[in-house]
Every structure is written in C-alpha cells, then in structure tokens.
PDB file of C-alpha atoms in Angstrom:
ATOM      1  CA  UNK O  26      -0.457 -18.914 -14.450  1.00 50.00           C
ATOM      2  CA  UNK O  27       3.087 -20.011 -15.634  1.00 56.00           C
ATOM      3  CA  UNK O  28       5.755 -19.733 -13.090  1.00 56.00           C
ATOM      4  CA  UNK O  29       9.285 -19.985 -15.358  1.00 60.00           C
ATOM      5  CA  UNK O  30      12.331 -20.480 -13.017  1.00 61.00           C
ATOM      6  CA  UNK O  31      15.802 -20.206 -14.086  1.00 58.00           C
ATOM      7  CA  UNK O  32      18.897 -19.280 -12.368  1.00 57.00           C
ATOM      8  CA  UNK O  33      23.012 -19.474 -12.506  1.00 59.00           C
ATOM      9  CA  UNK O  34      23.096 -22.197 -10.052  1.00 59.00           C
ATOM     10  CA  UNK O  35      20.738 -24.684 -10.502  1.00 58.00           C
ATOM     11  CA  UNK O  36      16.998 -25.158  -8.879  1.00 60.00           C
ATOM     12  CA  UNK O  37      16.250 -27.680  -6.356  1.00 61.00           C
ATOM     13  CA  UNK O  38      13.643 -29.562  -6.081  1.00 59.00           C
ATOM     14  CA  UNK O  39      12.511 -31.272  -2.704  1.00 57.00           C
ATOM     15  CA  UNK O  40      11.525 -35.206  -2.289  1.00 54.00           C
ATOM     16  CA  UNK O  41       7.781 -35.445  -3.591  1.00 51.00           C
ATOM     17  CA  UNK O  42       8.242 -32.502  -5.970  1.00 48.00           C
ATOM     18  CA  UNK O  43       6.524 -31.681  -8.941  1.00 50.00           C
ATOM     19  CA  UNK O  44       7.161 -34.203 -11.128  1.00 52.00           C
ATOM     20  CA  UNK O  45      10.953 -33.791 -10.991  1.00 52.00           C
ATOM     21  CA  UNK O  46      12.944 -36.767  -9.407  1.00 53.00           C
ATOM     22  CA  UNK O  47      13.439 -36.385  -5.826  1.00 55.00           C
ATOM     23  CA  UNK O  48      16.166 -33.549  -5.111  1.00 57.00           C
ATOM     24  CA  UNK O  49      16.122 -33.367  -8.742  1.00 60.00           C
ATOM     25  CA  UNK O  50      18.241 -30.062 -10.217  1.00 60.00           C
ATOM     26  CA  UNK O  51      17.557 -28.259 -12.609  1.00 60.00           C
ATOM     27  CA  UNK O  52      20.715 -27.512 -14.957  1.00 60.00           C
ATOM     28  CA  UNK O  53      22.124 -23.885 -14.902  1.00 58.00           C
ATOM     29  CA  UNK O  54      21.390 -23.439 -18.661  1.00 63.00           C
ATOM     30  CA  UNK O  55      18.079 -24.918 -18.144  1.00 65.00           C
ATOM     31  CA  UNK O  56      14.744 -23.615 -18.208  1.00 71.00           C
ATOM     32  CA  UNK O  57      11.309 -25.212 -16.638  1.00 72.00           C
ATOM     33  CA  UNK O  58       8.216 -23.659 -16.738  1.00 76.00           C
ATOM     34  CA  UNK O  59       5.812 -24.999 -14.369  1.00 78.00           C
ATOM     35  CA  UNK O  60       2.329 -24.264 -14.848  1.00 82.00           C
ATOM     36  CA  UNK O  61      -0.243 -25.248 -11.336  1.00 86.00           C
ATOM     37  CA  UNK O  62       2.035 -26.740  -9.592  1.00 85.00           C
ATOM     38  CA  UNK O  63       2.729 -26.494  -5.532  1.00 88.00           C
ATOM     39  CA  UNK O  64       6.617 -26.553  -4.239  1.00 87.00           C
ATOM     40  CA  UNK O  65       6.899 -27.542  -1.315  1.00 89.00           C
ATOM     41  CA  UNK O  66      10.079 -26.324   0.596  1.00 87.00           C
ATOM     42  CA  UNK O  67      11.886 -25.648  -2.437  1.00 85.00           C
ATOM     43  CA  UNK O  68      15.525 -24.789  -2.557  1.00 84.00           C
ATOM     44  CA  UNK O  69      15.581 -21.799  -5.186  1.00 83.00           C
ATOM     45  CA  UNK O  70      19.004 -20.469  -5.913  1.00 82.00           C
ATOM     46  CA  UNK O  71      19.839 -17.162  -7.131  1.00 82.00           C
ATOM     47  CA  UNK O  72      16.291 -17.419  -9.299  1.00 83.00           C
ATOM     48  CA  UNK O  73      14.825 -15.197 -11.524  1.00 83.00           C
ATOM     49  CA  UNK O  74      10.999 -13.569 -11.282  1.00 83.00           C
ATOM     50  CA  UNK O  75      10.398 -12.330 -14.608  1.00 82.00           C
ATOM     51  CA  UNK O  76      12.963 -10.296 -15.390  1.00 87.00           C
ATOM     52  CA  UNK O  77      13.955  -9.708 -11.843  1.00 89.00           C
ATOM     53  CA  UNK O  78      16.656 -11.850 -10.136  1.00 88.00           C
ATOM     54  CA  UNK O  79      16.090 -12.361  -6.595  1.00 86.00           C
ATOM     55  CA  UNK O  80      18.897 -10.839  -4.426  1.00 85.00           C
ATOM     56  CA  UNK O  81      21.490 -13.599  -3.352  1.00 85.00           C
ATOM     57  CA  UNK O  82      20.270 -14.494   0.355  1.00 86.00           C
ATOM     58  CA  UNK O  83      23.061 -13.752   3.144  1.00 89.00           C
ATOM     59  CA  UNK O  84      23.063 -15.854   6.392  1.00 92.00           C
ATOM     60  CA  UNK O  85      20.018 -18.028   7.639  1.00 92.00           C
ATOM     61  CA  UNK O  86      17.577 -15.709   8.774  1.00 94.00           C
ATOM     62  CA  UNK O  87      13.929 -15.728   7.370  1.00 92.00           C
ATOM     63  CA  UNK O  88      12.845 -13.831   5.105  1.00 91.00           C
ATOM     64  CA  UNK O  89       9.552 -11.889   5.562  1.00 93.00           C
ATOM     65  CA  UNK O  90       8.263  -9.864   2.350  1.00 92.00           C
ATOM     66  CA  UNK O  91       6.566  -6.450   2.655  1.00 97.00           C
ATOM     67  CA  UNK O  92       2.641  -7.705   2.158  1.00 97.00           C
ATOM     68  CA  UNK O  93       1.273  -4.045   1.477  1.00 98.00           C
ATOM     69  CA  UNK O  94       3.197  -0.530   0.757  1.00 98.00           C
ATOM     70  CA  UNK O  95       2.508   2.677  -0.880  1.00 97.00           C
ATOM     71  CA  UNK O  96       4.532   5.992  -2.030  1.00 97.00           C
ATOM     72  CA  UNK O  97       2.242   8.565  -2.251  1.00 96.00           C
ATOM     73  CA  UNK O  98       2.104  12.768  -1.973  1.00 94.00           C
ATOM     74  CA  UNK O  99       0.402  14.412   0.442  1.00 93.00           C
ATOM     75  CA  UNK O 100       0.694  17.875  -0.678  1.00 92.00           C
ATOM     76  CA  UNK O 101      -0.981  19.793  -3.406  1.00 93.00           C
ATOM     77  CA  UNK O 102      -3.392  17.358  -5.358  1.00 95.00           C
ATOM     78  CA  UNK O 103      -3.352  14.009  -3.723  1.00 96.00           C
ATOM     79  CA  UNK O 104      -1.940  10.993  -5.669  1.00 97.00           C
ATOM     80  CA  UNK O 105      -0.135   7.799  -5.408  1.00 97.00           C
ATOM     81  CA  UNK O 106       2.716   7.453  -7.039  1.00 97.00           C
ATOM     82  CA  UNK O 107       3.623   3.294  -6.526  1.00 97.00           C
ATOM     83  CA  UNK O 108       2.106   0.640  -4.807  1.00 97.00           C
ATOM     84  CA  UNK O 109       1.643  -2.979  -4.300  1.00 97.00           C
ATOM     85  CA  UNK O 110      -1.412  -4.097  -2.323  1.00 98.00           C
ATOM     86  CA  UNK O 111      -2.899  -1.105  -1.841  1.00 98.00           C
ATOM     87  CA  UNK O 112      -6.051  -0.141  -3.711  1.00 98.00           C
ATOM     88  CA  UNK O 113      -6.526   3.526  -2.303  1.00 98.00           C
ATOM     89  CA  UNK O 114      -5.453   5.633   0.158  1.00 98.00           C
ATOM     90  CA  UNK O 115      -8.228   8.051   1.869  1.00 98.00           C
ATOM     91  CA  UNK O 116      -7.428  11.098   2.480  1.00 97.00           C
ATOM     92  CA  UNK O 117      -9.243  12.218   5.895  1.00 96.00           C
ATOM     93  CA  UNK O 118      -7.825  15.973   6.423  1.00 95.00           C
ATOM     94  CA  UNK O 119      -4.306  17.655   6.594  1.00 95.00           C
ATOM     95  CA  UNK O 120      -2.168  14.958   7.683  1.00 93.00           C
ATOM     96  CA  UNK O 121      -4.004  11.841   8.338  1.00 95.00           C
ATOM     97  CA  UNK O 122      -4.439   9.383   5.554  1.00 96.00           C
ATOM     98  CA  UNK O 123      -5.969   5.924   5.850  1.00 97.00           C
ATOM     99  CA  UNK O 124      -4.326   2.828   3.550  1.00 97.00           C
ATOM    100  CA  UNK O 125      -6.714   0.370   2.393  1.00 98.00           C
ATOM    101  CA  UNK O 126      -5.638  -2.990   1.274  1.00 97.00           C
ATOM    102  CA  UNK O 127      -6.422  -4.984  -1.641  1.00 97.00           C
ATOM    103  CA  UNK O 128      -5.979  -8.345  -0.111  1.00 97.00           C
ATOM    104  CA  UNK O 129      -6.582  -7.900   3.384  1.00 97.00           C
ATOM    105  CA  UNK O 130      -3.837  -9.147   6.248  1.00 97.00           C
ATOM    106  CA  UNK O 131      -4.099 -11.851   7.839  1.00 96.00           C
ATOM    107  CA  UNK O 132      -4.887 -10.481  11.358  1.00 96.00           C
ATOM    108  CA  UNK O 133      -4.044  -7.248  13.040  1.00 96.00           C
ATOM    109  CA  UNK O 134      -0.366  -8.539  14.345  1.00 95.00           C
ATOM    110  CA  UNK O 135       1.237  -6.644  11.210  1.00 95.00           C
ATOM    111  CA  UNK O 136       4.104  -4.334  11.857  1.00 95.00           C
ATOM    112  CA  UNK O 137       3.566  -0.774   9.618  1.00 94.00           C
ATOM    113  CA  UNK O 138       6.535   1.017   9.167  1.00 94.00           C
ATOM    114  CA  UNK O 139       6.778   4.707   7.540  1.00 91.00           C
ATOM    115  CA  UNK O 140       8.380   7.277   5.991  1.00 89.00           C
ATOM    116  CA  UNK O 141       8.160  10.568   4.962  1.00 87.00           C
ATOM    117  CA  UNK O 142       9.919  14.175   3.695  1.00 85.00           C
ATOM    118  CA  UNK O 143       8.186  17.498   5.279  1.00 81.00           C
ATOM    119  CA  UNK O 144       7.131  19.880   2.850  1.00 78.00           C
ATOM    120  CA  UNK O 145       9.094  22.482   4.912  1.00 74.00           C
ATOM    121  CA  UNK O 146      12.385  22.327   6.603  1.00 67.00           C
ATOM    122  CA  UNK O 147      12.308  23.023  10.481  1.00 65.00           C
ATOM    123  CA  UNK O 148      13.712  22.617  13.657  1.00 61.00           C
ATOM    124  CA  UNK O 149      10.789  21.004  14.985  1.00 67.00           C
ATOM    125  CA  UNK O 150      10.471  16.913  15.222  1.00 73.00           C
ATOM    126  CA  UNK O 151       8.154  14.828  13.252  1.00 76.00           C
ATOM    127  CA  UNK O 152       6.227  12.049  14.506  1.00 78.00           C
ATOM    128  CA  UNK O 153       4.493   9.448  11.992  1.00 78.00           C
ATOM    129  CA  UNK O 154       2.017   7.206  13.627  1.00 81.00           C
ATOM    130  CA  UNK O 155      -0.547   4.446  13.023  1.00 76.00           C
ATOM    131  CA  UNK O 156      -3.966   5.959  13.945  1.00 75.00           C
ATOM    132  CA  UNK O 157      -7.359   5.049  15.244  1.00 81.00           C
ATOM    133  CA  UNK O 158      -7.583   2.517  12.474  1.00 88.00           C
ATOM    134  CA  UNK O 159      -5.519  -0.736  13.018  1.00 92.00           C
ATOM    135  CA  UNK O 160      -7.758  -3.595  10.925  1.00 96.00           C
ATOM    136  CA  UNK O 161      -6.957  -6.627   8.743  1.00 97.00           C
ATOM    137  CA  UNK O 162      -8.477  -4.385   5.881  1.00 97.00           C
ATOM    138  CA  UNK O 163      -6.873  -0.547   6.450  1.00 97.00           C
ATOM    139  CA  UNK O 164      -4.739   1.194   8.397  1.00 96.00           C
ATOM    140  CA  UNK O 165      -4.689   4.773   9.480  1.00 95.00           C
ATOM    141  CA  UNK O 166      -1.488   6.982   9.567  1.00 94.00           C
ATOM    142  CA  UNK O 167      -0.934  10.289  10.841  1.00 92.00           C
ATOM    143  CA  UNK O 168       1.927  13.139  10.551  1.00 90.00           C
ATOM    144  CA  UNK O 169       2.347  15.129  13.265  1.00 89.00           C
ATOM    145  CA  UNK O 170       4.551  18.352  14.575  1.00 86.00           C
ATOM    146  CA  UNK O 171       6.460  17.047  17.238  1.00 83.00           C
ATOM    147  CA  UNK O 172       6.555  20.371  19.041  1.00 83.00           C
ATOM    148  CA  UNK O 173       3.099  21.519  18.907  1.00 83.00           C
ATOM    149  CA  UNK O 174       0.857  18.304  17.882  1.00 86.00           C
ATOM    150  CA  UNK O 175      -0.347  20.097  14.759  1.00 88.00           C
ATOM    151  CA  UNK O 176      -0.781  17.759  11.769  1.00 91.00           C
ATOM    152  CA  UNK O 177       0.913  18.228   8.872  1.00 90.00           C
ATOM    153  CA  UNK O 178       0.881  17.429   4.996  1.00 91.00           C
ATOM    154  CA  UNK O 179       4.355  15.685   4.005  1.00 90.00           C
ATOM    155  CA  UNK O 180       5.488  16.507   0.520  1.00 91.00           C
ATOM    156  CA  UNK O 181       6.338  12.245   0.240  1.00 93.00           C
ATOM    157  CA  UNK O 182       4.881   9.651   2.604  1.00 93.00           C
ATOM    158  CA  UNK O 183       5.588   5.804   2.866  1.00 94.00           C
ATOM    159  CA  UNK O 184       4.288   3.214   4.059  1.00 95.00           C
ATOM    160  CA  UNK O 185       5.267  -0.460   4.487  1.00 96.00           C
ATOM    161  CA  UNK O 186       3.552  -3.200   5.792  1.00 96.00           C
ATOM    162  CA  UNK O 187       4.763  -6.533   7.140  1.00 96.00           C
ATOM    163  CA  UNK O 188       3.554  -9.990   8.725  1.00 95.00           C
TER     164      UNK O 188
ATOM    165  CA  UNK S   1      -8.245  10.471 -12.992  1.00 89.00           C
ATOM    166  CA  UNK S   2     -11.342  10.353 -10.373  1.00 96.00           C
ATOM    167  CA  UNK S   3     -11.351  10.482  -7.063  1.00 98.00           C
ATOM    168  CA  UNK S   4     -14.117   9.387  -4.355  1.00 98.00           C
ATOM    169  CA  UNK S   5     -15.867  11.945  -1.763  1.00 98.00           C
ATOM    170  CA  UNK S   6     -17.640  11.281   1.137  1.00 98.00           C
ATOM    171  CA  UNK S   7     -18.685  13.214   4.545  1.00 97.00           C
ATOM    172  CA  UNK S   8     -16.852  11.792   7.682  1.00 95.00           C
ATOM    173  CA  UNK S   9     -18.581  12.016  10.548  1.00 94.00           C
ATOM    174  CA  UNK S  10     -17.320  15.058  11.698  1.00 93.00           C
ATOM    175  CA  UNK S  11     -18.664  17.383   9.357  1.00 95.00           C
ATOM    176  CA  UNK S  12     -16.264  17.300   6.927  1.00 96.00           C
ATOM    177  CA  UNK S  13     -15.088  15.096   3.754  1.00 97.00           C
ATOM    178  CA  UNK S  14     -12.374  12.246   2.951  1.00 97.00           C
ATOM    179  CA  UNK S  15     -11.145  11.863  -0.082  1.00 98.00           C
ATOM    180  CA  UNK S  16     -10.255   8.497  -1.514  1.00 98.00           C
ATOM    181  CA  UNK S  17      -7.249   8.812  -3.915  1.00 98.00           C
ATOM    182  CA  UNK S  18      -7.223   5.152  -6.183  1.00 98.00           C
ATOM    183  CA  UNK S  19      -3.719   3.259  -6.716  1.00 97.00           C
ATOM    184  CA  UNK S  20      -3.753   2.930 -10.408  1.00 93.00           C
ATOM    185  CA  UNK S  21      -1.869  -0.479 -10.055  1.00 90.00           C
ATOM    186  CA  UNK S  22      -4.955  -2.477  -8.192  1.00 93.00           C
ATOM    187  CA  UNK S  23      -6.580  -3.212 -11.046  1.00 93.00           C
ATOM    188  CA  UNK S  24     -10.073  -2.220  -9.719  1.00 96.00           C
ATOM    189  CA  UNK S  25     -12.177   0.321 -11.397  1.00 96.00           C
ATOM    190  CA  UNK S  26     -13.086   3.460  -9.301  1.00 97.00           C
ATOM    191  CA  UNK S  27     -16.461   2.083  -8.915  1.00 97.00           C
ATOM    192  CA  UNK S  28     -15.259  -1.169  -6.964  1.00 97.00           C
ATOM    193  CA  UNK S  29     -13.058   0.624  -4.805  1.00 98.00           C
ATOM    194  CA  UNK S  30     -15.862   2.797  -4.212  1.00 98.00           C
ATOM    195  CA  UNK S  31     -17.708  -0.101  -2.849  1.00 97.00           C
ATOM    196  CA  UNK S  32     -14.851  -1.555  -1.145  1.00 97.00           C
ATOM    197  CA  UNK S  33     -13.026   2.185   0.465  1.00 97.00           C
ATOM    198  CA  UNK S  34     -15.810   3.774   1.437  1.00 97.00           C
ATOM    199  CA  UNK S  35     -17.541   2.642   4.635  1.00 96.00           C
ATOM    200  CA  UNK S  36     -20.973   1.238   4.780  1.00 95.00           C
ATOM    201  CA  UNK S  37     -23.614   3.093   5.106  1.00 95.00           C
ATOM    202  CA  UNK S  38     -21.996   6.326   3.846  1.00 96.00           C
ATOM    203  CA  UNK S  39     -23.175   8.577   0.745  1.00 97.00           C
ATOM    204  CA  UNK S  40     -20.248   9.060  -1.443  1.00 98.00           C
ATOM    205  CA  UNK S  41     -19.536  10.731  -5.292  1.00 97.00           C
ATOM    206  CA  UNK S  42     -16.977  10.211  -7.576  1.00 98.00           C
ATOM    207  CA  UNK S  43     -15.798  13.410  -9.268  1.00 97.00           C
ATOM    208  CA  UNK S  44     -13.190  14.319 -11.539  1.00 97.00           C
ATOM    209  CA  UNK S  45      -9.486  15.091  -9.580  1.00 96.00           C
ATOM    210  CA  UNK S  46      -9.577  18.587 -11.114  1.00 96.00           C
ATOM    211  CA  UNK S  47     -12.893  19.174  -8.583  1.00 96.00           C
ATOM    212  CA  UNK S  48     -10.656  18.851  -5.524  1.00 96.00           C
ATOM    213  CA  UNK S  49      -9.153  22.037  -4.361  1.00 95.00           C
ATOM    214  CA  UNK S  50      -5.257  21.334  -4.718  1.00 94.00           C
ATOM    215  CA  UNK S  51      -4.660  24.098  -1.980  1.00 95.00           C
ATOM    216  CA  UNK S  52      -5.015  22.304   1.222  1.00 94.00           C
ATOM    217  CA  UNK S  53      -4.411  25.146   3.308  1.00 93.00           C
ATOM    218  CA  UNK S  54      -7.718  25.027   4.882  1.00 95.00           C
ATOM    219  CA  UNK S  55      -8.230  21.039   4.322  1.00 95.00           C
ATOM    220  CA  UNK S  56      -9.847  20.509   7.270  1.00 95.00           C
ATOM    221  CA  UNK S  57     -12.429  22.844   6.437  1.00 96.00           C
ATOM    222  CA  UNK S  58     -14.006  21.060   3.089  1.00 96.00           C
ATOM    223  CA  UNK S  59     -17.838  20.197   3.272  1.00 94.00           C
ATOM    224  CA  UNK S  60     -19.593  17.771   1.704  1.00 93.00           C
ATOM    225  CA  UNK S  61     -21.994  18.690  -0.914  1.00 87.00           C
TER     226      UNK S  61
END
C-alpha cells in the first residue's frame, strides 16, 4: 500500500531512514509517496492522511489512538451506525450488548470507555458498564437503571476502546 | 441487511448485528461472532421483532 505524506511544514526523516538522507526534509510543496517502507521514529509535522490532516499536536504527551469503537442504536431494530475495528456487535437482551473486534487487542489491559443517550428522560441515574466479557477478542457492555438495577435499551450507545 | 441468531445459554437468543465497514461477509463473522459450538441462522433484519419490549423473552427456533 502507498503511504503519500505531505504537509505545510516539512517531513522529517530520522538517521537510517528510508532512503532519504539522514534528517533529510521533505520540502513544504513537496510530495513523497512511499510505498513498503518502515519509519522509524519519524518526525511528521502537521501531515496529511488522505484527505485528513492530522490535528497539530499540543505539548509532549503521548499520543494513544482509540484501537476499536462503535456508534450503534439500541432501540427499535438494532444497527450500527459507524465503526472502526469492530466487526459486530451481539445483541444479548435489553441492555447488554457484546463488541467483537476485528483485530483483536493486544491483551486484556485495554481501557473501554462509553457513552450513551436514554431513550427516555428520567430522574433516575444511569450506569454503563463492561460486563462478564473482558477478552482480547470482545467485550461486553451493559446499561443499567441506577435506581432499580433494571437494564435498559439506550436510544445511542458508544463505545471506545484504548491500549 | 442480515443479521445472525443463536440460543444463549439461558434459553433465550443473541442477535449479532454486522458493522458494514469490516469488510467481512455475514458468513465470516458468523464464524468468527458466534461462539463455538453453538447452532446459529442468519435471517433477514426484517425477521427480528423491532419491538423489544419483551426482548428478553425471544426463543430460539
């Protein structure tokens, strides 16, 4: 697969790069595609992924991308709306919904974070939680009425997964 | 659109809704989703009740 990197500030390349000069930069009105090739370390300013530009980076922290997520509905018929990593989602009964991965993490030390909107406005608390199911493969989620335990179907549910 | 069936363990049925953007056809998932040793069918969306007022009382058939 071609990987074409441009940006408004110049790529840098690291010592033993791909073919470029050592610390080598790549012009801002330049364009290289690279096709098989492994950067190691690289410096990538402001680039572009397809059409995409990658958000300009603030401060020095790492950056960890979501690895799996999923919008889906959980009221009425079924269905996902978006995902990215996710080949289905089972649906096990009202409120409890299982995310299966496509390319499964790397151990079980992944942080799931979620989201959703009720289907009805209330007074009552939600509580979203990862279920019984907590593998490298799937993981289980669960809506739940804060007040009385009873599981419930959001109208929207999200999930994100990171590692 | 299909969808996947199969009878959990406690009597009733999960339903395995595909995401469109994996690029697997409803037959692989079916092999990868549903798990071992369990029957399962793939049926048209339209067979799944879209009332899910008494969800947890579907049966597998």
């Amino acid at each position: 697969m071609a990987m074409t990197i441009s940006g408004t500030s110049g790529v840098t390349f690291p010592a033993g790069g791909v073919g470029n000069p050592a610390g080598a930069v790549v012009g801002t009105t330049d364009t290289q595609t690279l096709t098989n090739k492994t950067l190691t370390s690289p410096t990538l300013t402001t680039p572009n992924i397809d059409s995409a530009q990658v958000a300009t980076v603030s401060g020095t922290a790492p950056i960890y991308p979501c690895r799996a997520w999923v919008n889906f509905n959980g009221t009425g018929t079924v269905a996902i709306r978006a995902s990215g990593n996710v080949t289905s989602i089972t649906d096990n009964g009202t409120g409890i919904y299982t995310v299966n991965f496509t390319t499964a993490m790397f151990d079980v030390n992944y942080s799931v974070t979620l989201g959703a909107r009720p289907a009805s406005s209330g007074t009552n608390g939600r509580s979203l939680i990862a279920g019984t199911t907590y593998s490298t493969s799937a993981v289980q989620i669960q809506f739940i009425n804060a007040a009385d335990t009873a599981y419930l179907d959001p109208d929207v549910y999200c999930v994100s997964v990171f590692r | 659109m299909k969808r996947i069936i199969y009878p959990t363990d406690d009597g009733g049925v999960a339903v395995i809704v595909p995401a469109a953007e994996c690029g697997l056809t409803i037959e692989e998932i079916a092999a990868k989703d549903v798990p071992e040793g369990k029957p399962y069918k793939i049926v048209d969306v339209a067979d799944i009740p879209s009332d899910r007022t008494f969800r947890n009382a579907w049966e597998y058939t």
